Amino acid sequence: MRDGSDRFLKACRRECVDATPVWFMRQAGRYMKAYWTYRDRYSFLDMVKTPEISTAITMQPVNAYDVDAAIIFQDLLPILESMGLDLDYVKGEGPVIHNPIRTVVDIDALIVRPAEEAMPYASDAIRMAVSELNGRVPLIGFAGAPFTLVCYAVEGGSSRNYEIAKGLMYGEPAQWHRLMDMMATAIGDYLIAQVRAGAGVLQVFDSWVGALSPADYREYVLPHSQKAIAIAKEEVDVPLIHFGTGTSGILELLKEAGGDVIGVDWRIDIDVAWRRLGDDVGVQGNLDPVVLFAPFEEIERQTGRILDSVKGKSGHIFNLGHGILQRTPVENVRRLVDFVHEYTAR
Ligand code: CP3
């Protein structure tokens, strides 16, 4: 056991901690040299599907910095592959789905199988990583939220305005709801499987939800996010972090959909966000990932401002407002982790 190994779990439950816990979304990845020892030799999907490699990469940031949580090295999108979509990661383009969902027939063809059977490599990787972590820090399991996953599945890749996905949403609401409901079922089951394999905390990523108006979120998305989270929560008893970006207009609705901790980006002051959310949830965030490119004095100043504004309130988990960027200087990441711990030591 490492000193403070339980501070992340305690913060998720809004209990007192010896220092504010810190971890980073995308903390394992291309900005670390060690990542390339694998990535130079294997495709991203092969890495995700090989439990030994997934475990090794999950451990890289835990070994390099004093982070308070590990997150399993997997991705949001392989669940779509398990449902019958043809997923590929194309260099320079990001994820591509070669047979995107465009018609009722495409929705009919989707398969929702038990996650243990559909993505056995994810459960295997979690079991292996938990054993490797040996209680040092908890392991986070994760999944995409229905909206973000359906956007990828319908658009066939990343998108600026989600015109095709929203076209389905507005144009064929019954089909939209049917698709979102299937997605929610698959996500809920995948979250359960990850906890059964040993994940101690869950995070649901609704990365693209900021594209919606509050009214559209409530009507077309909220019931499905709520369902995915409720399926997991009924079955397994671990804290769940519900994260989105660009959510200033829908914070209260995100909370309504579920989660013990709400993740916020940097486009809103964290104290303002927390006041709106209320004291019965924790808050995770909210440093702009680009601040990590600044001189360390500026990183300290901006981090200090976030920490001062939450005033050591129980339930704060320090993180960036979105994932670490590829060219982030590693040294700044290491120093930031230590700074957060030292600055908040009680
Ligand atoms: O956080 C971690 O360290 C765990 C692993 C993790 C990855 N992706 C690894 C990854 C997690 C939690 C994710 C989540 C994820 N994946 C999200 C939600 C978070 C966010 O950024 O909003 C999304 C939208 C995806 C989908 C995805 N995967 C995209 C858009 C891309 C390509 C863009 C990019 O950054 O390259 C990926 C690929 C991906 N996922 C990589 C990694 C390390 C890079 C793959 C490579 O080596 O080429």
mmCIF file of N, CA, C and O in Angstrom, residues 6 32 55 65 79 83 91 120 129 152 163 174-175 186 188 200 208 245 251 259 297 302 334-335:
data_model
loop_
_atom_site.group_PDB
_atom_site.id
_atom_site.type_symbol
_atom_site.label_atom_id
_atom_site.label_comp_id
_atom_site.label_asym_id
_atom_site.label_seq_id
_atom_site.Cartn_x
_atom_site.Cartn_y
_atom_site.Cartn_z
ATOM 1 N N ASP A 6 -5.917 5.454 -0.685
ATOM 2 C CA ASP A 6 -7.380 5.462 -0.706
ATOM 3 C C ASP A 6 -7.958 6.874 -0.880
ATOM 4 O O ASP A 6 -9.152 7.066 -0.794
ATOM 5 N N MET A 32 3.891 10.079 -23.669
ATOM 6 C CA MET A 32 4.920 9.370 -22.903
ATOM 7 C C MET A 32 5.798 8.540 -23.832
ATOM 8 O O MET A 32 5.304 7.788 -24.656
ATOM 9 N N THR A 55 -2.192 -3.762 -19.724
ATOM 10 C CA THR A 55 -1.745 -3.643 -18.333
ATOM 11 C C THR A 55 -0.449 -2.836 -18.251
ATOM 12 O O THR A 55 -0.334 -1.915 -17.427
ATOM 13 N N TYR A 65 4.517 8.899 -12.215
ATOM 14 C CA TYR A 65 4.090 10.010 -11.351
ATOM 15 C C TYR A 65 3.315 9.466 -10.167
ATOM 16 O O TYR A 65 2.825 8.347 -10.194
ATOM 17 N N ILE A 79 -16.467 -1.017 -28.118
ATOM 18 C CA ILE A 79 -17.809 -1.537 -27.838
ATOM 19 C C ILE A 79 -18.665 -1.498 -29.118
ATOM 20 O O ILE A 79 -19.506 -2.370 -29.337
ATOM 21 N N MET A 83 -20.558 -4.633 -31.311
ATOM 22 C CA MET A 83 -21.970 -4.623 -31.725
ATOM 23 C C MET A 83 -22.128 -4.850 -33.228
ATOM 24 O O MET A 83 -23.234 -4.835 -33.751
ATOM 25 N N LYS A 91 -4.249 6.428 -39.206
ATOM 26 C CA LYS A 91 -3.216 7.399 -38.865
ATOM 27 C C LYS A 91 -3.561 8.789 -39.401
ATOM 28 O O LYS A 91 -3.908 8.937 -40.558
ATOM 29 N N PRO A 120 -14.075 -9.787 -24.088
ATOM 30 C CA PRO A 120 -13.378 -10.501 -22.999
ATOM 31 C C PRO A 120 -12.018 -9.867 -22.694
ATOM 32 O O PRO A 120 -11.563 -9.907 -21.548
ATOM 33 N N ALA A 129 -4.491 -5.856 -14.584
ATOM 34 C CA ALA A 129 -4.009 -4.556 -14.086
ATOM 35 C C ALA A 129 -4.246 -4.427 -12.586
ATOM 36 O O ALA A 129 -3.396 -3.901 -11.859
ATOM 37 N N TYR A 152 -20.462 8.722 -32.935
ATOM 38 C CA TYR A 152 -19.430 8.019 -33.703
ATOM 39 C C TYR A 152 -20.037 6.978 -34.621
ATOM 40 O O TYR A 152 -19.652 6.834 -35.782
ATOM 41 N N GLU A 163 -24.025 16.486 -37.945
ATOM 42 C CA GLU A 163 -25.208 16.723 -38.775
ATOM 43 C C GLU A 163 -25.973 15.442 -39.073
ATOM 44 O O GLU A 163 -27.209 15.438 -39.099
ATOM 45 N N ALA A 174 -38.128 8.113 -33.240
ATOM 46 C CA ALA A 174 -38.403 6.770 -32.707
ATOM 47 C C ALA A 174 -37.186 5.865 -32.922
ATOM 48 O O ALA A 174 -36.794 5.091 -32.037
ATOM 49 N N GLN A 175 -36.589 5.959 -34.112
ATOM 50 C CA GLN A 175 -35.393 5.152 -34.391
ATOM 51 C C GLN A 175 -34.221 5.613 -33.527
ATOM 52 O O GLN A 175 -33.418 4.811 -33.053
ATOM 53 N N ALA A 186 -26.066 -1.855 -23.698
ATOM 54 C CA ALA A 186 -24.708 -2.389 -23.899
ATOM 55 C C ALA A 186 -23.709 -1.703 -22.958
ATOM 56 O O ALA A 186 -22.849 -2.358 -22.359
ATOM 57 N N GLY A 188 -24.338 -0.168 -20.032
ATOM 58 C CA GLY A 188 -24.600 -0.559 -18.642
ATOM 59 C C GLY A 188 -23.962 -1.905 -18.330
ATOM 60 O O GLY A 188 -23.293 -2.082 -17.302
ATOM 61 N N GLY A 200 -12.478 -0.305 -9.466
ATOM 62 C CA GLY A 200 -12.981 0.226 -8.201
ATOM 63 C C GLY A 200 -13.795 1.492 -8.358
ATOM 64 O O GLY A 200 -14.475 1.934 -7.428
ATOM 65 N N TRP A 208 -18.875 14.533 -26.288
ATOM 66 C CA TRP A 208 -19.420 15.443 -27.309
ATOM 67 C C TRP A 208 -20.783 16.041 -26.933
ATOM 68 O O TRP A 208 -21.445 16.683 -27.743
ATOM 69 N N THR A 245 -17.823 17.556 -21.803
ATOM 70 C CA THR A 245 -17.179 18.850 -22.074
ATOM 71 C C THR A 245 -18.215 19.803 -22.658
ATOM 72 O O THR A 245 -19.206 19.374 -23.264
ATOM 73 N N LEU A 251 -25.318 21.414 -16.896
ATOM 74 C CA LEU A 251 -24.716 20.777 -15.711
ATOM 75 C C LEU A 251 -25.740 20.054 -14.839
ATOM 76 O O LEU A 251 -25.536 18.916 -14.427
ATOM 77 N N GLY A 259 -24.493 9.928 -11.400
ATOM 78 C CA GLY A 259 -23.069 10.072 -11.113
ATOM 79 C C GLY A 259 -22.857 10.604 -9.709
ATOM 80 O O GLY A 259 -23.634 11.447 -9.246
ATOM 81 N N GLU A 297 5.511 28.203 -13.607
ATOM 82 C CA GLU A 297 4.924 29.217 -12.701
ATOM 83 C C GLU A 297 3.466 29.478 -13.086
ATOM 84 O O GLU A 297 2.609 29.694 -12.218
ATOM 85 N N GLN A 302 -2.400 28.824 -12.142
ATOM 86 C CA GLN A 302 -3.749 28.404 -12.559
ATOM 87 C C GLN A 302 -4.268 27.247 -11.703
ATOM 88 O O GLN A 302 -5.462 27.179 -11.389
ATOM 89 N N ARG A 334 4.517 15.537 -14.188
ATOM 90 C CA ARG A 334 5.074 15.038 -12.920
ATOM 91 C C ARG A 334 5.052 16.135 -11.856
ATOM 92 O O ARG A 334 4.620 15.924 -10.726
ATOM 93 N N ARG A 335 5.504 17.334 -12.228
ATOM 94 C CA ARG A 335 5.558 18.427 -11.247
ATOM 95 C C ARG A 335 4.167 18.863 -10.794
ATOM 96 O O ARG A 335 3.966 19.230 -9.640
#
